[in-house]
XYZ file of C-alpha atoms in Angstrom:
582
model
C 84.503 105.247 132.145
C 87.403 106.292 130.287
C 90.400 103.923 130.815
C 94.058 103.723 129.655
C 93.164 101.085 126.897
C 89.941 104.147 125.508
C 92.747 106.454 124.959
C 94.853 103.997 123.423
C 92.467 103.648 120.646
C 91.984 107.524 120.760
C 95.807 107.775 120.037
C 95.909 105.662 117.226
C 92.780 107.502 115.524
C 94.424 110.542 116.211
C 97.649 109.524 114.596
C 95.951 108.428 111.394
C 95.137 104.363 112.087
C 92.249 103.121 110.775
C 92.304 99.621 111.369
C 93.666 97.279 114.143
C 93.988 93.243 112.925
C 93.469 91.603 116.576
C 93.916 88.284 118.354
C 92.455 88.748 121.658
C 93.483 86.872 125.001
C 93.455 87.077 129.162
C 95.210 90.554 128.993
C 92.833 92.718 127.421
C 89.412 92.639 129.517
C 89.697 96.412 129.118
C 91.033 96.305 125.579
C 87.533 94.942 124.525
C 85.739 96.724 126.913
C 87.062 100.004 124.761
C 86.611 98.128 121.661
C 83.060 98.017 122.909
C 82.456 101.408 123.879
C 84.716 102.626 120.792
C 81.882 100.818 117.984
C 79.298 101.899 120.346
C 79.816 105.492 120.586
C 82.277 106.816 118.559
C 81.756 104.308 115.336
C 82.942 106.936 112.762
C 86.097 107.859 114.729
C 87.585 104.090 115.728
C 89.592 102.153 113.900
C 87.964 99.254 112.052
C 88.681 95.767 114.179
C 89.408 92.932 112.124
C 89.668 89.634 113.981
C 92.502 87.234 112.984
C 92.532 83.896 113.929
C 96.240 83.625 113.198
C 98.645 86.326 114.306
C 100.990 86.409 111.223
C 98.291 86.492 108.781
C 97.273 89.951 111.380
C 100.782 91.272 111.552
C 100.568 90.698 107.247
C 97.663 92.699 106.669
C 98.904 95.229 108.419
C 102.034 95.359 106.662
C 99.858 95.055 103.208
C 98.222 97.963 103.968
C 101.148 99.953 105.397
C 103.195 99.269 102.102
C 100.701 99.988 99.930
C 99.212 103.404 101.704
C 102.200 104.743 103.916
C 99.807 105.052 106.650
C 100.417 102.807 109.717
C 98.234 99.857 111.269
C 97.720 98.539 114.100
C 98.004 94.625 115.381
C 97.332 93.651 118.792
C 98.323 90.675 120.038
C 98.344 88.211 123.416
C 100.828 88.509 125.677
C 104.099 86.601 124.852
C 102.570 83.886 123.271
C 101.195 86.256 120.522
C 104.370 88.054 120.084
C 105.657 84.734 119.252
C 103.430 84.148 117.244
C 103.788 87.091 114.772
C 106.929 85.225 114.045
C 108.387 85.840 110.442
C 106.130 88.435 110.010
C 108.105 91.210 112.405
C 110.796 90.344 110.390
C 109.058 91.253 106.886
C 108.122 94.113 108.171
C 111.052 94.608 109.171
C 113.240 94.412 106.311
C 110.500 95.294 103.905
C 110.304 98.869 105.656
C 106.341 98.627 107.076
C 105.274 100.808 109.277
C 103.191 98.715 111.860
C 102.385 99.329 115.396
C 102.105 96.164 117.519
C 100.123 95.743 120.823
C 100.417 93.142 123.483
C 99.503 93.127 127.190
C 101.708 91.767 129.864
C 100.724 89.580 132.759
C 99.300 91.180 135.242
C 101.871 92.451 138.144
C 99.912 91.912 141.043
C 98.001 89.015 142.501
C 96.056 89.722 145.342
C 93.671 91.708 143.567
C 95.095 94.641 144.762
C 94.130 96.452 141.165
C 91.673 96.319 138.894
C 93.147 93.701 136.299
C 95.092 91.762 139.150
C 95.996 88.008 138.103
C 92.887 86.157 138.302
C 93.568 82.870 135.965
C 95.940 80.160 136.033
C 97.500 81.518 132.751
C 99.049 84.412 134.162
C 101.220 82.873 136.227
C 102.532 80.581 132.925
C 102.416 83.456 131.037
C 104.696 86.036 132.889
C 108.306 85.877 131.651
C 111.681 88.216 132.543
C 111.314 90.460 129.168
C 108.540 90.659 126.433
C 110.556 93.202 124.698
C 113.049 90.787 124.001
C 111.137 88.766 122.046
C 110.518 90.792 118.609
C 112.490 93.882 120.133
C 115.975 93.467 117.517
C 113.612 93.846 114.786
C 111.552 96.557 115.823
C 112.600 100.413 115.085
C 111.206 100.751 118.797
C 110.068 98.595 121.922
C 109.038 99.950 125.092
C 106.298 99.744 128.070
C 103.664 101.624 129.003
C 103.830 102.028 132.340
C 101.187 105.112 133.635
C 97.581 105.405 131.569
C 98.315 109.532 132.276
C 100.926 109.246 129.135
C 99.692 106.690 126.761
C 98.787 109.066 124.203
C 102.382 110.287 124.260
C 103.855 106.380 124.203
C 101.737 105.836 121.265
C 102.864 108.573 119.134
C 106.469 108.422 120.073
C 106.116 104.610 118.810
C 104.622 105.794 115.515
C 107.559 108.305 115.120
C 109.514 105.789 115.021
C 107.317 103.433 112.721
C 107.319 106.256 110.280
C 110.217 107.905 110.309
C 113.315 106.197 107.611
C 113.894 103.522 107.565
C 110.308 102.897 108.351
C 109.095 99.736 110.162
C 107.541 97.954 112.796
C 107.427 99.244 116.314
C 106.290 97.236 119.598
C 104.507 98.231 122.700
C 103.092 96.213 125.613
C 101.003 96.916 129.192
C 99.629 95.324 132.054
C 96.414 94.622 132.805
C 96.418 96.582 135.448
C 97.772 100.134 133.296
C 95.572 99.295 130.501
C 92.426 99.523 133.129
C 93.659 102.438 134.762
C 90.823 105.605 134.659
C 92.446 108.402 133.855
C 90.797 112.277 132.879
C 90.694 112.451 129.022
C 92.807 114.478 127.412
C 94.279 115.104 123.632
C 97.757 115.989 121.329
C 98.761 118.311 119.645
C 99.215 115.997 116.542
C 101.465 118.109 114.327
C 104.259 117.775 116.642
C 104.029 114.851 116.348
C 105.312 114.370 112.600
C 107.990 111.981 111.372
C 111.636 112.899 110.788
C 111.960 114.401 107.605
C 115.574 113.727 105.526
C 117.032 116.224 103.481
C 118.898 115.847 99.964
C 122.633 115.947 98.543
C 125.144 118.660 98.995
C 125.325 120.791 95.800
C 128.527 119.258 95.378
C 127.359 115.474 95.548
C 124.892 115.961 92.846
C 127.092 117.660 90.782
C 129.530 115.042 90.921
C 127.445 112.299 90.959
C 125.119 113.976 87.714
C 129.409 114.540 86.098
C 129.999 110.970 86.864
C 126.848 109.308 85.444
C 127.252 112.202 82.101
C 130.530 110.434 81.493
C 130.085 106.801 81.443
C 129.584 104.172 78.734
C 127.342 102.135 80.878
C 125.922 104.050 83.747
C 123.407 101.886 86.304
C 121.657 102.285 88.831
C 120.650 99.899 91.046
C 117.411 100.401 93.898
C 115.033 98.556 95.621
C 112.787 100.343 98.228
C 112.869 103.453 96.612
C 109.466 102.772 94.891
C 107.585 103.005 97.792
C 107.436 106.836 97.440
C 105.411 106.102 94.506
C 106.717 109.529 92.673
C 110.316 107.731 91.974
C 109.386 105.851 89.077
C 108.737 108.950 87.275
C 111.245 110.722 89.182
C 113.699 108.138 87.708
C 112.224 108.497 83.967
C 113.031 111.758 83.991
C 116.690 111.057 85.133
C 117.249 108.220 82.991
C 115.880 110.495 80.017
C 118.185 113.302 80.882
C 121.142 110.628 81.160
C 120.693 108.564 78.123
C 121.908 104.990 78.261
C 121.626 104.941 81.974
C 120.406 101.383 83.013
C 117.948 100.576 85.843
C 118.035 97.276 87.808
C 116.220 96.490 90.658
C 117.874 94.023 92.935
C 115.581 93.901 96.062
C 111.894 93.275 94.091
C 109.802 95.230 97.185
C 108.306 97.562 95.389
C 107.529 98.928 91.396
C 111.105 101.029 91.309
C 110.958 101.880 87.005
C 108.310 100.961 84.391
C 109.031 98.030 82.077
C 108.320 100.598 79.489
C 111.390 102.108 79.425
C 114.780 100.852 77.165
C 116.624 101.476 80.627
C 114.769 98.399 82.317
C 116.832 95.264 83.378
C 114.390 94.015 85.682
C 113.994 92.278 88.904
C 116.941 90.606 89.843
C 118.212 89.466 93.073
C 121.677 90.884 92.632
C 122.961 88.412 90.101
C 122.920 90.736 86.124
C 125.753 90.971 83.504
C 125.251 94.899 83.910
C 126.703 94.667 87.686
C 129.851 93.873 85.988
C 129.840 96.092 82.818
C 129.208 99.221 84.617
C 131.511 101.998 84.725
C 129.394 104.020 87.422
C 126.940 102.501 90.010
C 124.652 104.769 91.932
C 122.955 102.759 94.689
C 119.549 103.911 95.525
C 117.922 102.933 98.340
C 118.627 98.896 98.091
C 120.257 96.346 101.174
C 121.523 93.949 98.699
C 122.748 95.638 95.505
C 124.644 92.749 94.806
C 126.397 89.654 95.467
C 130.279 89.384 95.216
C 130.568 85.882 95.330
C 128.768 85.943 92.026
C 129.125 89.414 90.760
C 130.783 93.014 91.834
C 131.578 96.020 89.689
C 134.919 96.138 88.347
C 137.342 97.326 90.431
C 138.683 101.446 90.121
C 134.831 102.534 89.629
C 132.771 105.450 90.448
C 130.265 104.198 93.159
C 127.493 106.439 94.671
C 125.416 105.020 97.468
C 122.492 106.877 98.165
C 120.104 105.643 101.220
C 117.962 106.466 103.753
C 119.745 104.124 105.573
C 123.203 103.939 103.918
C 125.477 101.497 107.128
C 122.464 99.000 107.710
C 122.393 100.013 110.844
C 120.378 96.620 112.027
C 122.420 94.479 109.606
C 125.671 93.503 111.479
C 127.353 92.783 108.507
C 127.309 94.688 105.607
C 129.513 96.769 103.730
C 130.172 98.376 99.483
C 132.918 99.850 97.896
C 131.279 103.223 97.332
C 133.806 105.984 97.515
C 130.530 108.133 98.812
C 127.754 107.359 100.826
C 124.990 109.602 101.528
C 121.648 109.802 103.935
C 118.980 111.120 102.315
C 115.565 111.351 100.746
C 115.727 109.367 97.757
C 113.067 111.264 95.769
C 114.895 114.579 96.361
C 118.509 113.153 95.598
C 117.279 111.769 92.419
C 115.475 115.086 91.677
C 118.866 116.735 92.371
C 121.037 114.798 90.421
C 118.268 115.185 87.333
C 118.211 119.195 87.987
C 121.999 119.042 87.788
C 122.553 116.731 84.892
C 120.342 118.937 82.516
C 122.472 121.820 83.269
C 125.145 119.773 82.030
C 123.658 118.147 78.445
C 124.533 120.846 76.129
C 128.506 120.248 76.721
C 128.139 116.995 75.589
C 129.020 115.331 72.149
C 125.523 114.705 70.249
C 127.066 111.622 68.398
C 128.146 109.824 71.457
C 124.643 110.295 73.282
C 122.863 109.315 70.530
C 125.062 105.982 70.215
C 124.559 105.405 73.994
C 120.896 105.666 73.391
C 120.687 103.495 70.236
C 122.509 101.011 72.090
C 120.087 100.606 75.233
C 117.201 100.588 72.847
C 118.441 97.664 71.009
C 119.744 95.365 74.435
C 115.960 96.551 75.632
C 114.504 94.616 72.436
C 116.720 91.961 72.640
C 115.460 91.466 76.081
C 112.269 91.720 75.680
C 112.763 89.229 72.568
C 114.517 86.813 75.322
C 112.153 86.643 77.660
C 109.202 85.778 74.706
C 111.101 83.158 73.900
C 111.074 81.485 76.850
C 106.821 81.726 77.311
C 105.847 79.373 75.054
C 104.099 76.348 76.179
C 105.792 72.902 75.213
C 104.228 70.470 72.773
C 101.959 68.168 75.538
C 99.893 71.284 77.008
C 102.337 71.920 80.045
C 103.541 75.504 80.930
C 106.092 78.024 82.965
C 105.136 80.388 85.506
C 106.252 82.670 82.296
C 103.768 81.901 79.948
C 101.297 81.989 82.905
C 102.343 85.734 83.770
C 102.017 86.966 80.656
C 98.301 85.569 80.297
C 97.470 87.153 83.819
C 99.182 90.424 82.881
C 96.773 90.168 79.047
C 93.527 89.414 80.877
C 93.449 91.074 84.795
C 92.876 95.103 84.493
C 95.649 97.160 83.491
C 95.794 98.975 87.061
C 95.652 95.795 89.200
C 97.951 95.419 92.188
C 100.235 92.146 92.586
C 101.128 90.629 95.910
C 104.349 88.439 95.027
C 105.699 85.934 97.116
C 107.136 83.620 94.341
C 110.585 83.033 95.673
C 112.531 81.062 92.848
C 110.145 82.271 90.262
C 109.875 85.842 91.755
C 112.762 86.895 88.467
C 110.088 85.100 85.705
C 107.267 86.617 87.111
C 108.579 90.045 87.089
C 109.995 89.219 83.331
C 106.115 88.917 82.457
C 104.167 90.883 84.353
C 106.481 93.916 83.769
C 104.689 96.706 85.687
C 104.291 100.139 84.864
C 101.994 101.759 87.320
C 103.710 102.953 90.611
C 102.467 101.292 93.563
C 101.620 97.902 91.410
C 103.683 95.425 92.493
C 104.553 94.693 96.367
C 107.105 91.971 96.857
C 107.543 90.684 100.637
C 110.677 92.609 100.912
C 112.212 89.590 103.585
C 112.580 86.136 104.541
C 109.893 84.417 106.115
C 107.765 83.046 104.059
C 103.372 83.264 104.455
C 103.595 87.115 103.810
C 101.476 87.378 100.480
C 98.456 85.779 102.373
C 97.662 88.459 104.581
C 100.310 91.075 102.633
C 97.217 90.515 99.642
C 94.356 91.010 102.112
C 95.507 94.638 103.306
C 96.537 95.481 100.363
C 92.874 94.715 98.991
C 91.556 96.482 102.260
C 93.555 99.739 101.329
C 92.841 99.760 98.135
C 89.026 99.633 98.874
C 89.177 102.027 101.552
C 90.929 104.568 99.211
C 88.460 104.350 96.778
C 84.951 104.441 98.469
C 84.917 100.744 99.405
C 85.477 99.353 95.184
C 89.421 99.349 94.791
C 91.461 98.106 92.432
C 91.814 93.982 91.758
C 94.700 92.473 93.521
C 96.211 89.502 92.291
C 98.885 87.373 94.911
C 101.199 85.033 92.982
C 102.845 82.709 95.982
C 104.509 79.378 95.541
C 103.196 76.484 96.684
C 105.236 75.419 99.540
C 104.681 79.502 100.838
C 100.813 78.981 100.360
C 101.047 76.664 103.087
C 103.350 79.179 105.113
C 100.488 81.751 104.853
C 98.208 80.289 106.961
C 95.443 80.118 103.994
C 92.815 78.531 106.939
C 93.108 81.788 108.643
C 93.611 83.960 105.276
C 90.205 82.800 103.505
C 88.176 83.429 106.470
C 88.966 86.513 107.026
C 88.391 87.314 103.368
C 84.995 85.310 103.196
C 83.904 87.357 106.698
C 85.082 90.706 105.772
C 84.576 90.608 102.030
C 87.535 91.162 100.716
C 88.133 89.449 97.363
C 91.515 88.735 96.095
C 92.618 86.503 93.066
C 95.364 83.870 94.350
C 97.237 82.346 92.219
C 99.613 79.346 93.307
C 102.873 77.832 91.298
C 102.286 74.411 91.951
C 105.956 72.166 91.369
C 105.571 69.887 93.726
C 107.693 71.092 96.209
C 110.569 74.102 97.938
C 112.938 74.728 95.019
C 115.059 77.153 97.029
C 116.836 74.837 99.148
C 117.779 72.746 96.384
C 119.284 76.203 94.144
C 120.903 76.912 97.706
C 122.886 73.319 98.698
C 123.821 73.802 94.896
C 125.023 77.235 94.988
C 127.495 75.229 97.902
C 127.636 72.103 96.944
C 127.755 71.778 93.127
C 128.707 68.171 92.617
C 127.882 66.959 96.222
C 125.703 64.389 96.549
C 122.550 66.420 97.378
C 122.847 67.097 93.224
C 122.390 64.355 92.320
C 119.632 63.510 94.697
C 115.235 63.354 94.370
C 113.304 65.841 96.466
C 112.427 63.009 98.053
C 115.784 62.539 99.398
C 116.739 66.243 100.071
C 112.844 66.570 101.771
C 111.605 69.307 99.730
C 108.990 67.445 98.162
C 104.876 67.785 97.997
C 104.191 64.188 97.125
C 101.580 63.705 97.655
C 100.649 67.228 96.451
C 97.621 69.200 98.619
C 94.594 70.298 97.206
C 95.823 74.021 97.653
C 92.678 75.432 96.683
C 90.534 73.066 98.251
C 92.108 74.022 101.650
C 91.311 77.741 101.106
C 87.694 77.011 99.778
C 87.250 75.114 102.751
C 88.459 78.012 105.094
C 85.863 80.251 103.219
C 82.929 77.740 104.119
C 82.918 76.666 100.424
C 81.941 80.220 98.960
C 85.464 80.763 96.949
C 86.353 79.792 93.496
C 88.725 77.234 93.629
C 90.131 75.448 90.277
C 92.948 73.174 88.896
C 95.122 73.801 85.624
C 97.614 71.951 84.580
C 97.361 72.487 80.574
C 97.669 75.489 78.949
C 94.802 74.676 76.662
C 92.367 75.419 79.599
C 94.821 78.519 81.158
C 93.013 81.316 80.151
C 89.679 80.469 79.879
C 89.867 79.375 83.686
C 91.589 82.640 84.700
C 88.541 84.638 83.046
C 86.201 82.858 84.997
C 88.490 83.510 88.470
C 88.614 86.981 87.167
C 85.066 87.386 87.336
C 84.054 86.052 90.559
C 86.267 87.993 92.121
C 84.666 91.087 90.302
C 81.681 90.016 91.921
C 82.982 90.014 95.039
C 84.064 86.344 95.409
C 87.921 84.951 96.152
C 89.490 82.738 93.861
C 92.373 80.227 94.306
C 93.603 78.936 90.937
C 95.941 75.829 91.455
C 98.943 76.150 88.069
C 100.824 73.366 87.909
C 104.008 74.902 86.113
C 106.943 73.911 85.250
C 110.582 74.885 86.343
C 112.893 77.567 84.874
C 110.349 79.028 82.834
């Protein structure tokens, strides 16, 4: 029998997906009846099911692995229930740029049983409400029905072309129960015309001016943060920032590895709040929603400002706006590549004295930073530590090419400090605002990374605070690494508590009485304070190496051991009690 909900799965295999994260319910009977058949007969051509017993921590391995790979995943979910709860997760996906495809049946439309799939528990009836769409739809790239098995393929791939297309993201389909068992003849795409829209570059006359502009400033900057994801920028932006010397690169939205740490031109992750906003002269804008934040910093006023985006208006943010006097869409990797092309044509007019001042100036600011943030990674006098000095163990003992899955919040800025990654593709930050991303986000990312390399990828490390470990659903996330063996190092910045509200009522309230007050009183605290990794080795049926540090005496030797049983194929949860702005 081949049904609508067969050549669903078909589609997606044709399209490229090669695994679908699922929490099953009352509208897919013939969902698992194709899952069945799928595995049965067709094992090397269906997409790997993974069973989630939460649907955010589904919905955040799927974005893991779509962030890491560029290759879509699918989720399926129940009905409105399990749209709901995907929850913060659409919205990462979202705003972090994922490509995901989402699934959910409807309730069934008839009740008679005058169809296969007609209403046939109590559910239904509870379950059927005006608009599914509505519920996820304002932060999808696409939402629509499938409505006739004879075009699902079609459904499915005009969904993806929106999923993949910039700016990339999540896209949402549903069906009835009575569509999804509809028998239809089989049939097949054409998958090449099928492709994503593909952006061009910059007029000749942009790069020119903006490769002029960037030539003749004192402090050039540029400032991305999704433009990393095309993991060819980083070097793309070597090159520039060679060509261009003293040109400064800050990253101000901390989703992916933008520039190496390597390079005199680094200022870091910072979440639009650095002295260099201010001292520019020219700004290009890569790529980035928040470059940064006027009611704390803005480039001075009169300046050269280049915005360069795949999606320069925000055309999902309802308000947002920058003083650029140009704003282009395009390919980032292409503009950049333009601007570079350009600017070397231009070096030999330049005075050899004042580029090689420029240059001896960024190399000295880049030691003095790097000389800062040392400073600041010592352990004090009783054994207690930062989340600095516990970076900068993790980034001397884990392999050189391992992949970090950050969700640190108010330490996100110290753990970038330390880590300082080089290798494209090696650090994947949520990229939005609801919190429990890194749980599943580190899962697919470990699942991609595996599947790219023959089933042995490369070690992934997720560094969450402790208030978002409990957002992450770790019951759900530990299981699902304990069943489908996929070992990830967790690491969890235990301070007792949320710190971001706090830096938040202050940012408002200075000298109101919340400054003055305990966590206690503002209810942010942990007191009393989990047993974080106790909860996860519990999830895993006690097979996970769980472990407590709270002196830096016992730091590293503890980390080696977490190290190696995840090498052998065992999770670890290491519980760092650190302490704050360090």
């Amino acid at each position: 029998m081949y049904t609508a909900s067969f050549a669903f799965f078909e589609a997606i295999w044709e399209a490229g997906i090669t695994h679908c994260f699922v929490n099953l319910g009352s509208d897919h009977p013939s969902i698992i009846e194709a899952m069945v058949k799928g595995q049965r007969e067709n094992k090397d051509k269906f997409p790997r099911i993974i069973t989630c017993p939460n649907e955010m921590v589904a919905m955040s391995m799927a974005d893991g692995y779509a962030r890491l790979t560029g290759k879509p995943q699918c989720v399926i979910v129940h009905v409105d229930v399990g749209t709901q709860g995907l929850g913060a997760a659409v919205h990462n996906a979202s705003t972090g740029r994922a490509p995901v495809l989402v699934f959910a049946g409807l309730s069934p439309f008839t009740l008679e049983g005058e169809m296969r799939g007609s209403r046939s528990e109590y559910i239904h009836w509870i379950q059927n409400v005006p608009d599914q769409t509505q519920i996820v739809g304002q932060y999808c790239r696409y939402a629509g029905e499938i409505k006739t098995g004879k075009n699902i393929k079609q459904m499915v791939n005009r969904a993806l072309q929106f999923a993949t297309s910039d700016p990339q993201g999540p896209v949402y389909l549903v069906g009835a129960r009575e569509v999804m068992e509809e028998e239809i003849n089989p049939y097949s795409l054409e998958q090449s015309v099928w492709d994503p829209v593909e952006l061009g570059g910059l007029t000749p006359k942009a790069s020119k001016e903006i490769a002029e502009a960037l030539l003749g400033a004192e402090n050039p900057l540029l400032i991305t943060g999704y433009a990393g994801r095309n993991q060819k920028i980083p070097a793309a932006l070597v090159e520039l920032a060679n060509t261009v010397k003293g040109l400064r690169v800050l990253d101000t939205g901390g989703s992916d590895m933008c520039f190496p740490a390597s390079h005199p031109g680094w200022l870091g992750l910072r979440f639009g709040v650095d002295p260099a906003i201010t001292d520019s002269d020219v700004v290009v804008i890569l790529d980035c929603d928040v470059p940064w934040i006027p009611t704390h910093n803005k480039p001075k006023d009169g300046i050269k400002v280049f915005h360069i985006d795949v999606d320069p208006l925000k055309q999902l943010m309802p308000l947002f706006y920058v003083p650029a006097q140009h704003r282009y869409r395009a390919d980032p990797l292409v503009a950049v590549e333009q601007i570079t092309s350009e600017a070397k044509s231009q070096t030999s007019k330049l005075d050899a004295a004042a580029v090689a001042k420029k240059w001896d100036a960024l190399q000295a600011s880049y030691k003095e930073r790097l000389a800062d943030i040392a400073s600041k990674t010592a352990p004090a006098e009783d054994g207690t530590f930062g989340t600095g000095h516990l970076c900068k163990t993790l980034r001397s003992l884990c392999p050189q090419d391992t992949i970090w899955a950050i969700e640190a919040v108010t330490n996100t800025a110290f753990v970038h400090d330390n880590l300082q990654p080089e290798i494209p593709g090696s650090w994947i930050n949520c990229g939005g605002g609801g919190l429990g991303w890194s749980g599943g986000g580190a899962l697919g990312i470990k699942l991609a990374t595996d599947a790219a390399n023959g089933g042995k990828g490369k070690f992934v490390v997720q560094i969450v605070g402790d208030g978002t470990f409990l957002f992450s659903v770790p019951g759900s996330v530990y299981w699902i690494s304990k069943r489908y063996k996929i070992p990830v190092l967790t690491i969890v910045l235990n301070n007792k508590g949320w710190n971001a509200p706090r830096k938040s009522m202050l940012l408002v309230h200075p000298h109101g009485l919340g400054s003055t007050a305990t966590n206690e009183e503002i209810n942010i605290s942990f007191d009393p304070v989990p047993d974080y990794s106790g909860i996860a080795k519990a999830a895993a049926g006690g097979d996970l190496f769980a472990a407590k540090v709270d002196n830096a005496d016992d730091l590293e030797r503890t980390i080696k051991e977490a190290i190696k049983a995840v090498e052998s194929g065992q999770s670890a949860v290491l519980d760092c009690k650190v302490t704050l702005g360090c």
